[in-house]
PDB file of C-alpha atoms (C1' of nucleotides) in Angstrom:
ATOM      1  CA  MET A   1      22.312   9.489   7.188  1.00 43.00           C
ATOM      2  CA  ASP A   2      21.044  12.911   6.904  1.00 39.00           C
ATOM      3  CA  THR A   3      17.351  12.301   6.545  1.00 39.00           C
ATOM      4  CA  SER A   4      14.133  13.968   7.267  1.00 39.00           C
ATOM      5  CA  LEU A   5      12.991  10.640   8.637  1.00 38.00           C
ATOM      6  CA  GLY A   6      15.365  11.017  11.516  1.00 38.00           C
ATOM      7  CA  ASP A   7      14.104  14.466  12.165  1.00 40.00           C
ATOM      8  CA  ASN A   8      11.794  14.595  15.131  1.00 40.00           C
ATOM      9  CA  SER A   9       9.931  17.464  13.574  1.00 39.00           C
ATOM     10  CA  PHE A  10       8.450  15.035  11.070  1.00 40.00           C
ATOM     11  CA  SER A  11       4.837  14.670  11.965  1.00 41.00           C
ATOM     12  CA  ILE A  12       1.618  13.603  10.392  1.00 41.00           C
ATOM     13  CA  ASP A  13      -0.614  16.592  10.322  1.00 42.00           C
ATOM     14  CA  LEU A  14      -4.142  15.265  10.178  1.00 42.00           C
ATOM     15  CA  ASN A  15      -5.573  18.731  10.219  1.00 43.00           C
ATOM     16  CA  THR A  16      -7.791  17.738  13.091  1.00 41.00           C
ATOM     17  CA  ASN A  17      -7.737  21.117  14.830  1.00 42.00           C
ATOM     18  CA  LEU A  18     -11.456  21.513  14.510  1.00 43.00           C
ATOM     19  CA  SER A  19     -13.051  24.702  15.636  1.00 43.00           C
ATOM     20  CA  LEU A  20     -16.673  23.955  15.109  1.00 44.00           C
ATOM     21  CA  HIS A  21     -19.159  26.632  15.965  1.00 45.00           C
ATOM     22  CA  ASN A  22     -21.513  24.073  17.286  1.00 46.00           C
ATOM     23  CA  THR A  23     -22.958  24.776  20.660  1.00 47.00           C
ATOM     24  CA  ASN A  24     -24.025  21.225  21.253  1.00 52.00           C
ATOM     25  CA  THR A  25     -21.669  20.020  23.975  1.00 59.00           C
ATOM     26  CA  SER A  26     -21.885  16.306  23.539  1.00 73.00           C
ATOM     27  CA  PRO A  27     -20.669  16.099  19.920  1.00 74.00           C
ATOM     28  CA  ARG A  28     -18.048  18.676  20.662  1.00 79.00           C
ATOM     29  CA  GLU A  29     -16.796  16.777  23.634  1.00 82.00           C
ATOM     30  CA  THR A  30     -16.701  13.675  21.509  1.00 82.00           C
ATOM     31  CA  LEU A  31     -14.705  15.518  18.873  1.00 82.00           C
ATOM     32  CA  ASP A  32     -12.364  16.986  21.508  1.00 83.00           C
ATOM     33  CA  GLU A  33     -11.718  13.532  22.845  1.00 85.00           C
ATOM     34  CA  GLU A  34     -11.125  12.289  19.348  1.00 83.00           C
ATOM     35  CA  LEU A  35      -8.749  15.192  18.740  1.00 84.00           C
ATOM     36  CA  ILE A  36      -6.790  14.460  21.884  1.00 84.00           C
ATOM     37  CA  ARG A  37      -6.620  10.772  21.000  1.00 83.00           C
ATOM     38  CA  MET A  38      -5.395  11.630  17.453  1.00 82.00           C
ATOM     39  CA  ARG A  39      -2.668  13.901  18.865  1.00 84.00           C
ATOM     40  CA  GLU A  40      -1.476  11.204  21.147  1.00 85.00           C
ATOM     41  CA  GLU A  41      -1.505   8.771  18.270  1.00 82.00           C
ATOM     42  CA  ASN A  42       0.430  11.306  16.251  1.00 80.00           C
ATOM     43  CA  LYS A  43       3.062  11.556  19.019  1.00 81.00           C
ATOM     44  CA  LYS A  44       3.341   7.802  19.158  1.00 81.00           C
ATOM     45  CA  LEU A  45       3.820   7.594  15.424  1.00 77.00           C
ATOM     46  CA  VAL A  46       6.558  10.204  15.563  1.00 75.00           C
ATOM     47  CA  THR A  47       8.315   8.298  18.315  1.00 76.00           C
ATOM     48  CA  MET A  48       7.969   4.998  16.444  1.00 76.00           C
ATOM     49  CA  LEU A  49       9.370   6.591  13.283  1.00 70.00           C
ATOM     50  CA  THR A  50      12.338   8.023  15.219  1.00 69.00           C
ATOM     51  CA  ASN A  51      13.052   4.629  16.724  1.00 74.00           C
ATOM     52  CA  LEU A  52      12.756   3.022  13.335  1.00 69.00           C
ATOM     53  CA  CYS A  53      15.349   5.411  11.885  1.00 59.00           C
ATOM     54  CA  GLU A  54      17.701   4.795  14.788  1.00 71.00           C
ATOM     55  CA  ASN A  55      17.368   1.039  14.452  1.00 71.00           C
ATOM     56  CA  TYR A  56      17.910   1.252  10.718  1.00 64.00           C
ATOM     57  CA  ASN A  57      21.115   3.256  11.259  1.00 64.00           C
ATOM     58  CA  SER A  58      22.484   0.870  13.836  1.00 69.00           C
ATOM     59  CA  LEU A  59      21.599  -2.124  11.620  1.00 70.00           C
ATOM     60  CA  GLN A  60      23.344  -0.575   8.664  1.00 64.00           C
ATOM     61  CA  THR A  61      26.467   0.080  10.746  1.00 64.00           C
ATOM     62  CA  HIS A  62      26.384  -3.498  12.012  1.00 67.00           C
ATOM     63  CA  LEU A  63      26.019  -4.871   8.492  1.00 66.00           C
ATOM     64  CA  ILE A  64      29.008  -2.864   7.270  1.00 60.00           C
ATOM     65  CA  GLU A  65      31.077  -4.204  10.144  1.00 65.00           C
ATOM     66  CA  LEU A  66      30.109  -7.758   9.408  1.00 66.00           C
ATOM     67  CA  LEU A  67      30.880  -7.369   5.692  1.00 60.00           C
ATOM     68  CA  GLN A  68      34.283  -5.916   6.543  1.00 59.00           C
ATOM     69  CA  LYS A  69      35.000  -8.958   8.774  1.00 60.00           C
ATOM     70  CA  TYR A  70      33.772 -11.326   6.045  1.00 54.00           C
ATOM     71  CA  SER A  71      35.941  -9.721   3.408  1.00 50.00           C
ATOM     72  CA  THR A  72      39.032 -10.037   5.636  1.00 49.00           C
ATOM     73  CA  HIS A  73      38.188 -13.698   6.250  1.00 47.00           C
ATOM     74  CA  ASN A  74      37.800 -14.475   2.526  1.00 46.00           C
ATOM     75  CA  GLU A  75      41.041 -12.686   1.807  1.00 42.00           C
ATOM     76  CA  GLU A  76      42.932 -14.886   4.232  1.00 41.00           C
ATOM     77  CA  ASN A  77      41.481 -18.099   2.772  1.00 42.00           C
ATOM     78  CA  SER A  78      42.010 -17.198  -0.829  1.00 40.00           C
ATOM     79  CA  ASN A  79      45.594 -16.160  -0.235  1.00 40.00           C
ATOM     80  CA  LEU A  80      46.505 -19.832  -0.100  1.00 36.00           C
ATOM     81  CA  LEU A  81      45.117 -20.521  -3.543  1.00 36.00           C
ATOM     82  CA  LEU A  82      45.617 -17.487  -5.638  1.00 37.00           C
ATOM     83  CA  THR A  83      48.634 -16.549  -7.649  1.00 37.00           C
ATOM     84  CA  ARG A  84      50.420 -13.373  -6.736  1.00 37.00           C
ATOM     85  CA  LYS A  85      48.828 -11.467  -9.545  1.00 37.00           C
ATOM     86  CA  ARG A  86      45.281 -12.413  -8.744  1.00 38.00           C
ATOM     87  CA  LYS A  87      45.943 -11.915  -5.089  1.00 39.00           C
ATOM     88  CA  ALA A  88      46.976  -8.384  -5.781  1.00 38.00           C
ATOM     89  CA  GLU A  89      43.693  -7.823  -7.641  1.00 39.00           C
ATOM     90  CA  GLU A  90      41.775  -9.343  -4.773  1.00 39.00           C
ATOM     91  CA  GLU A  91      43.385  -7.029  -2.280  1.00 39.00           C
ATOM     92  CA  CYS A  92      42.714  -4.143  -4.493  1.00 38.00           C
ATOM     93  CA  CYS A  93      39.008  -5.018  -4.574  1.00 38.00           C
ATOM     94  CA  VAL A  94      38.642  -5.850  -0.887  1.00 39.00           C
ATOM     95  CA  ASN A  95      40.434  -2.831   0.463  1.00 39.00           C
ATOM     96  CA  ASN A  96      38.864   0.303  -0.806  1.00 40.00           C
ATOM     97  CA  PHE A  97      40.885   3.458  -1.229  1.00 37.00           C
ATOM     98  CA  GLU A  98      44.049   1.436  -1.247  1.00 36.00           C
ATOM     99  CA  GLU A  99      46.926   2.424  -3.443  1.00 36.00           C
ATOM    100  CA  ALA A 100      47.451   0.420  -6.602  1.00 34.00           C
ATOM    101  CA  SER A 101      50.237  -2.106  -6.797  1.00 33.00           C
ATOM    102  CA  PRO A 102      53.593  -0.390  -7.155  1.00 32.00           C
ATOM    103  CA  LYS A 103      54.420  -2.938  -9.802  1.00 32.00           C
ATOM    104  CA  ARG A 104      51.896  -1.225 -12.088  1.00 35.00           C
ATOM    105  CA  PRO A 105      53.208   2.314 -12.354  1.00 36.00           C
ATOM    106  CA  ARG A 106      50.671   3.220 -15.022  1.00 37.00           C
ATOM    107  CA  GLU A 107      47.967   3.320 -12.409  1.00 39.00           C
ATOM    108  CA  ILE A 108      48.581   6.038  -9.958  1.00 41.00           C
ATOM    109  CA  THR A 109      46.471   6.133  -6.772  1.00 43.00           C
ATOM    110  CA  THR A 110      42.991   4.837  -7.558  1.00 53.00           C
ATOM    111  CA  ASN A 111      39.965   4.225  -5.380  1.00 70.00           C
ATOM    112  CA  VAL A 112      38.520   0.852  -6.203  1.00 73.00           C
ATOM    113  CA  SER A 113      35.078  -0.225  -5.238  1.00 75.00           C
ATOM    114  CA  THR A 114      32.791  -3.069  -6.243  1.00 77.00           C
ATOM    115  CA  VAL A 115      29.045  -2.810  -6.645  1.00 76.00           C
ATOM    116  CA  CYS A 116      26.668  -5.701  -7.316  1.00 76.00           C
ATOM    117  CA  VAL A 117      23.374  -5.021  -9.022  1.00 73.00           C
ATOM    118  CA  LYS A 118      20.463  -7.402  -9.506  1.00 70.00           C
ATOM    119  CA  THR A 119      18.990  -7.392 -12.994  1.00 67.00           C
ATOM    120  CA  ASN A 120      16.240  -9.250 -14.805  1.00 59.00           C
ATOM    121  CA  ARG A 121      17.423 -12.557 -16.198  1.00 53.00           C
ATOM    122  CA  SER A 122      15.903 -11.602 -19.552  1.00 53.00           C
ATOM    123  CA  ASP A 123      17.973  -8.405 -19.600  1.00 54.00           C
ATOM    124  CA  GLN A 124      21.168  -9.408 -21.339  1.00 54.00           C
ATOM    125  CA  THR A 125      22.710  -5.971 -21.337  1.00 58.00           C
ATOM    126  CA  SER A 126      25.568  -5.158 -18.953  1.00 58.00           C
ATOM    127  CA  VAL A 127      24.317  -1.746 -17.991  1.00 66.00           C
ATOM    128  CA  VAL A 128      24.536  -0.620 -14.379  1.00 64.00           C
ATOM    129  CA  LYS A 129      22.456   2.479 -13.911  1.00 62.00           C
ATOM    130  CA  ASP A 130      24.357   4.536 -11.397  1.00 69.00           C
ATOM    131  CA  GLY A 131      23.397   7.991 -12.591  1.00 70.00           C
ATOM    132  CA  TYR A 132      26.656   8.740 -14.372  1.00 76.00           C
ATOM    133  CA  ASN A 133      27.193   8.613 -18.116  1.00 80.00           C
ATOM    134  CA  TRP A 134      29.629   6.037 -19.389  1.00 85.00           C
ATOM    135  CA  ARG A 135      31.323   5.317 -22.731  1.00 85.00           C
ATOM    136  CA  LYS A 136      32.179   1.742 -23.507  1.00 88.00           C
ATOM    137  CA  TYR A 137      35.693   1.344 -24.842  1.00 88.00           C
ATOM    138  CA  GLY A 138      36.241  -2.375 -24.758  1.00 87.00           C
ATOM    139  CA  GLN A 139      34.908  -5.810 -24.091  1.00 89.00           C
ATOM    140  CA  LYS A 140      36.823  -8.982 -23.229  1.00 88.00           C
ATOM    141  CA  VAL A 141      36.022 -12.546 -22.295  1.00 85.00           C
ATOM    142  CA  THR A 142      38.115 -13.413 -19.302  1.00 84.00           C
ATOM    143  CA  ARG A 143      39.513 -16.757 -18.305  1.00 79.00           C
ATOM    144  CA  ASP A 144      37.532 -17.434 -15.155  1.00 80.00           C
ATOM    145  CA  ASN A 145      34.153 -16.144 -16.328  1.00 82.00           C
ATOM    146  CA  PRO A 146      32.374 -17.058 -19.597  1.00 82.00           C
ATOM    147  CA  PHE A 147      30.425 -13.767 -19.523  1.00 85.00           C
ATOM    148  CA  PRO A 148      32.147 -10.925 -21.314  1.00 86.00           C
ATOM    149  CA  ARG A 149      33.652  -8.103 -19.222  1.00 89.00           C
ATOM    150  CA  ALA A 150      32.762  -4.645 -20.467  1.00 89.00           C
ATOM    151  CA  TYR A 151      35.094  -1.681 -19.940  1.00 90.00           C
ATOM    152  CA  TYR A 152      33.655   1.805 -19.511  1.00 89.00           C
ATOM    153  CA  LYS A 153      35.080   5.256 -19.095  1.00 86.00           C
ATOM    154  CA  CYS A 154      33.229   8.171 -17.598  1.00 82.00           C
ATOM    155  CA  SER A 155      31.785  10.250 -20.400  1.00 78.00           C
ATOM    156  CA  PHE A 156      33.555  13.265 -18.891  1.00 73.00           C
ATOM    157  CA  ALA A 157      36.916  11.608 -19.743  1.00 65.00           C
ATOM    158  CA  PRO A 158      39.710  12.612 -20.087  1.00 68.00           C
ATOM    159  CA  THR A 159      38.750  15.249 -17.486  1.00 70.00           C
ATOM    160  CA  CYS A 160      37.288  12.563 -15.254  1.00 77.00           C
ATOM    161  CA  PRO A 161      39.570   9.571 -14.761  1.00 78.00           C
ATOM    162  CA  VAL A 162      36.948   7.137 -13.510  1.00 82.00           C
ATOM    163  CA  LYS A 163      36.632   3.748 -15.170  1.00 85.00           C
ATOM    164  CA  LYS A 164      34.387   0.817 -14.488  1.00 86.00           C
ATOM    165  CA  LYS A 165      34.358  -2.852 -15.412  1.00 88.00           C
ATOM    166  CA  VAL A 166      31.021  -4.676 -15.592  1.00 87.00           C
ATOM    167  CA  GLN A 167      30.718  -8.434 -15.710  1.00 86.00           C
ATOM    168  CA  ARG A 168      27.954 -10.864 -14.838  1.00 84.00           C
ATOM    169  CA  SER A 169      28.501 -13.026 -11.818  1.00 82.00           C
ATOM    170  CA  ILE A 170      29.479 -16.555 -12.742  1.00 79.00           C
ATOM    171  CA  GLU A 171      27.438 -17.864  -9.723  1.00 78.00           C
ATOM    172  CA  ASP A 172      24.291 -15.871 -10.510  1.00 79.00           C
ATOM    173  CA  PRO A 173      24.092 -14.431 -14.048  1.00 77.00           C
ATOM    174  CA  SER A 174      21.275 -12.132 -12.971  1.00 78.00           C
ATOM    175  CA  ILE A 175      23.820 -10.188 -10.893  1.00 81.00           C
ATOM    176  CA  LEU A 176      26.086  -7.602 -12.504  1.00 82.00           C
ATOM    177  CA  VAL A 177      29.324  -6.961 -10.752  1.00 83.00           C
ATOM    178  CA  ALA A 178      30.635  -3.495 -11.443  1.00 84.00           C
ATOM    179  CA  VAL A 179      34.161  -2.519 -10.393  1.00 85.00           C
ATOM    180  CA  TYR A 180      34.726   1.228 -10.176  1.00 84.00           C
ATOM    181  CA  GLU A 181      38.230   2.762 -10.313  1.00 81.00           C
ATOM    182  CA  GLY A 182      38.847   6.311  -9.319  1.00 78.00           C
ATOM    183  CA  GLU A 183      36.679   9.121  -8.125  1.00 76.00           C
ATOM    184  CA  HIS A 184      34.502  11.416 -10.193  1.00 75.00           C
ATOM    185  CA  ASN A 185      35.818  14.957 -10.235  1.00 71.00           C
ATOM    186  CA  HIS A 186      32.523  16.437 -11.315  1.00 71.00           C
ATOM    187  CA  PRO A 187      29.002  16.623  -9.827  1.00 67.00           C
ATOM    188  CA  HIS A 188      26.568  13.728 -10.169  1.00 69.00           C
ATOM    189  CA  PRO A 189      24.663  14.352 -13.383  1.00 63.00           C
ATOM    190  CA  SER A 190      21.499  12.620 -12.313  1.00 52.00           C
ATOM    191  CA  GLN A 191      19.890  11.076  -9.298  1.00 47.00           C
ATOM    192  CA  THR A 192      16.908   9.755 -11.215  1.00 43.00           C
ATOM    193  CA  GLU A 193      18.045   6.481 -12.695  1.00 41.00           C
ATOM    194  CA  ILE A 194      19.814   4.756  -9.906  1.00 43.00           C
ATOM    195  CA  THR A 195      19.518   1.058  -9.451  1.00 45.00           C
ATOM    196  CA  VAL A 196      19.728   0.125  -5.793  1.00 43.00           C
ATOM    197  CA  PRO A 197      22.553  -2.346  -5.323  1.00 46.00           C
ATOM    198  CA  LEU A 198      21.547  -5.685  -4.060  1.00 43.00           C
ATOM    199  CA  VAL A 199      22.327  -7.388  -0.782  1.00 39.00           C
ATOM    200  CA  ASN A 200      21.941 -11.152  -1.055  1.00 37.00           C
ATOM    201  CA  GLN A 201      23.827 -14.260  -0.204  1.00 35.00           C
ATOM    202  CA  ASP A 202      25.132 -14.840  -3.700  1.00 37.00           C
ATOM    203  CA  VAL A 203      26.756 -11.493  -3.579  1.00 37.00           C
ATOM    204  CA  THR A 204      28.291 -11.804  -0.186  1.00 35.00           C
ATOM    205  CA  THR A 205      29.759 -15.205  -0.993  1.00 35.00           C
ATOM    206  CA  ASP A 206      31.651 -13.669  -3.844  1.00 39.00           C
ATOM    207  CA  PRO A 207      35.199 -13.215  -2.562  1.00 36.00           C
ATOM    208  CA  THR A 208      35.686 -10.171  -4.741  1.00 37.00           C
ATOM    209  CA  PHE A 209      32.697  -8.502  -3.271  1.00 38.00           C
ATOM    210  CA  SER A 210      33.391  -5.351  -1.334  1.00 38.00           C
ATOM    211  CA  ASN A 211      31.458  -3.753   1.474  1.00 40.00           C
ATOM    212  CA  LYS A 212      31.684  -0.508  -0.347  1.00 40.00           C
ATOM    213  CA  PHE A 213      28.325  -1.144  -2.040  1.00 40.00           C
ATOM    214  CA  MET A 214      26.531  -0.024   1.065  1.00 39.00           C
ATOM    215  CA  GLU A 215      27.750   3.469   0.573  1.00 38.00           C
ATOM    216  CA  ASP A 216      26.349   3.442  -2.931  1.00 40.00           C
ATOM    217  CA  ILE A 217      22.788   2.812  -1.910  1.00 38.00           C
ATOM    218  CA  ASP A 218      20.851   5.867  -2.777  1.00 40.00           C
ATOM    219  CA  THR A 219      19.473   7.247   0.453  1.00 40.00           C
ATOM    220  CA  ASN A 220      16.937   9.431  -1.290  1.00 44.00           C
ATOM    221  CA  SER A 221      15.178   6.544  -2.992  1.00 45.00           C
ATOM    222  CA  LEU A 222      15.289   4.647   0.316  1.00 45.00           C
ATOM    223  CA  GLN A 223      13.674   7.530   2.084  1.00 47.00           C
ATOM    224  CA  GLN A 224      10.996   7.815  -0.580  1.00 48.00           C
ATOM    225  CA  HIS A 225      10.311   4.120  -0.327  1.00 48.00           C
ATOM    226  CA  LEU A 226       9.973   4.294   3.458  1.00 47.00           C
ATOM    227  CA  VAL A 227       7.645   7.259   3.245  1.00 46.00           C
ATOM    228  CA  GLN A 228       5.520   5.495   0.667  1.00 50.00           C
ATOM    229  CA  GLN A 229       5.345   2.392   2.829  1.00 48.00           C
ATOM    230  CA  MET A 230       4.316   4.407   5.822  1.00 46.00           C
ATOM    231  CA  ALA A 231       1.717   6.333   3.827  1.00 49.00           C
ATOM    232  CA  SER A 232       0.224   3.167   2.419  1.00 48.00           C
ATOM    233  CA  SER A 233       0.103   1.513   5.812  1.00 45.00           C
ATOM    234  CA  LEU A 234      -1.576   4.548   7.312  1.00 46.00           C
ATOM    235  CA  THR A 235      -4.122   4.942   4.513  1.00 45.00           C
ATOM    236  CA  SER A 236      -4.975   1.296   4.657  1.00 46.00           C
ATOM    237  CA  SER A 237      -6.044   1.735   8.273  1.00 45.00           C
ATOM    238  CA  PRO A 238      -9.861   2.257   8.523  1.00 46.00           C
ATOM    239  CA  THR A 239      -9.444   4.411  11.658  1.00 47.00           C
ATOM    240  CA  PHE A 240      -6.973   6.640   9.889  1.00 47.00           C
ATOM    241  CA  THR A 241      -9.179   7.187   6.858  1.00 46.00           C
ATOM    242  CA  ALA A 242     -12.135   7.806   9.125  1.00 50.00           C
ATOM    243  CA  ALA A 243     -10.116  10.385  11.060  1.00 50.00           C
ATOM    244  CA  VAL A 244      -9.037  12.076   7.813  1.00 49.00           C
ATOM    245  CA  ALA A 245     -12.607  12.117   6.548  1.00 52.00           C
ATOM    246  CA  ALA A 246     -13.737  13.602   9.822  1.00 50.00           C
ATOM    247  CA  ALA A 247     -11.013  16.198   9.674  1.00 50.00           C
ATOM    248  CA  ILE A 248     -11.851  17.211   6.125  1.00 48.00           C
ATOM    249  CA  SER A 249     -15.612  17.366   6.787  1.00 50.00           C
ATOM    250  CA  GLY A 250     -14.950  19.329   9.919  1.00 50.00           C
ATOM    251  CA  LYS A 251     -12.880  21.792   8.006  1.00 46.00           C
ATOM    252  CA  ILE A 252     -15.615  22.161   5.408  1.00 44.00           C
ATOM    253  CA  PHE A 253     -18.103  22.587   8.205  1.00 44.00           C
ATOM    254  CA  GLU A 254     -15.892  25.334   9.708  1.00 44.00           C
ATOM    255  CA  TYR A 255     -15.911  27.277   6.436  1.00 45.00           C
ATOM    256  CA  ASP A 256     -19.657  26.849   5.996  1.00 45.00           C
ATOM    257  CA  LEU A 257     -20.831  27.858   9.391  1.00 41.00           C
ATOM    258  CA  PRO A 258     -19.506  31.380  10.214  1.00 40.00           C
ATOM    259  CA  PHE A 259     -22.182  32.955   8.139  1.00 39.00           C
ATOM    260  CA  LYS A 260     -25.017  31.108   9.787  1.00 38.00           C
TER     261      LYS A 260
ATOM    262  C1'  DC B   1      26.643  14.063 -39.108  1.00 64.56           C
ATOM    263  C1'  DG B   2      28.163  13.530 -34.504  1.00 64.56           C
ATOM    264  C1'  DT B   3      28.236  10.180 -30.914  1.00 64.56           C
ATOM    265  C1'  DT B   4      28.424   5.601 -29.190  1.00 64.56           C
ATOM    266  C1'  DT B   5      29.328   0.718 -29.618  1.00 64.56           C
ATOM    267  C1'  DT B   6      31.713  -3.197 -31.503  1.00 64.56           C
ATOM    268  C1'  DT B   7      35.611  -5.847 -32.141  1.00 64.56           C
ATOM    269  C1'  DG B   8      40.128  -7.315 -33.675  1.00 64.56           C
ATOM    270  C1'  DA B   9      44.809  -5.901 -32.861  1.00 64.56           C
ATOM    271  C1'  DC B  10      48.161  -4.436 -29.949  1.00 64.56           C
ATOM    272  C1'  DC B  11      50.550  -3.459 -25.471  1.00 64.56           C
ATOM    273  C1'  DC B  12      52.341  -4.733 -21.135  1.00 64.56           C
ATOM    274  C1'  DG B  13      53.000  -7.160 -16.798  1.00 64.56           C
ATOM    275  C1'  DC B  14      53.557 -11.515 -14.827  1.00 64.56           C
ATOM    276  C1'  DG B  15      54.799 -16.420 -14.284  1.00 64.56           C
ATOM    277  C1'  DC B  16      57.407 -20.157 -15.847  1.00 64.56           C
TER     278       DC B  16
ATOM    279  C1'  DG C   1      62.717 -15.186 -23.568  1.00 64.56           C
ATOM    280  C1'  DC C   2      58.271 -16.837 -24.390  1.00 64.56           C
ATOM    281  C1'  DG C   3      53.446 -17.420 -23.727  1.00 64.56           C
ATOM    282  C1'  DC C   4      49.359 -16.127 -21.394  1.00 64.56           C
ATOM    283  C1'  DG C   5      45.880 -13.030 -19.915  1.00 64.56           C
ATOM    284  C1'  DG C   6      43.986  -8.590 -18.848  1.00 64.56           C
ATOM    285  C1'  DG C   7      43.525  -3.900 -20.382  1.00 64.56           C
ATOM    286  C1'  DT C   8      43.454  -0.398 -24.023  1.00 64.56           C
ATOM    287  C1'  DC C   9      43.381   1.495 -28.676  1.00 64.56           C
ATOM    288  C1'  DA C  10      41.314   2.667 -32.856  1.00 64.56           C
ATOM    289  C1'  DA C  11      38.921   1.853 -37.169  1.00 64.56           C
ATOM    290  C1'  DA C  12      34.546   0.436 -38.702  1.00 64.56           C
ATOM    291  C1'  DA C  13      29.783  -0.065 -37.947  1.00 64.56           C
ATOM    292  C1'  DA C  14      25.571   1.233 -35.857  1.00 64.56           C
ATOM    293  C1'  DC C  15      22.607   4.530 -34.033  1.00 64.56           C
ATOM    294  C1'  DG C  16      19.773   8.709 -33.232  1.00 64.56           C
TER     295       DG C  16
END
DNA sequence: CGTTTTTGACCCGCGC
DNA sequence: GCGCGGGTCAAAAACG
């Protein structure tokens, strides 16, 4: 995860470097002490943030490992029940970047990944906002799911071979299951309208669910969210706002005084 | 008027 | 060989 959050250089500059031209020692000493205290607090915050990033990374790695194990387990169980055809589909979904079945020569090597997206129950559309532009070319009601399956091609087709199938989960209709086939051979057109894929129990109990969704989580929006959370928690602290107010007033004071 | 979506028809692989 | 089911095509409709 290449992130500025993991960068130790990230610091909260409170602009508390006050250089007051006040000769009164006692308020200055107080301010100096306050300044030292704020710097230490700043250091602590940086350390905490670094640890937080490290913990997040290790947790993410752990989650991916668990999902991989879970997928393998489901594959073994379902092998007893599924027909050969459906089993082949299952394997295709569980194992990403696996070659397509040799019995289907029309599909050359395709990368298959599954992404689950939480939507509003009132939203009946089957649109998964992933930043790419798609053109719908078909819709079909399948045997094992009453919700229609929509077929999309990348709008860059035929240059871009990527297709996706979108269908609501039979277990939880508020979840859209999108199956992507192939890799885009063009840059991502937009990073602005990405729906963060969902991690919940309904999704992980779906045997067709793939761990690939973790890679599709937009790291930029996650970073923004974390920064916003940290900013709000800091600004909600009375000591922090007091320190900022002191820093700003001190700065104003600095600009006012030299001519006195 | 160009683009996208809808939808019925068709194709093809698989199982019996 | 036949039927079933999933995937794709393509004409018509809808949309901006």
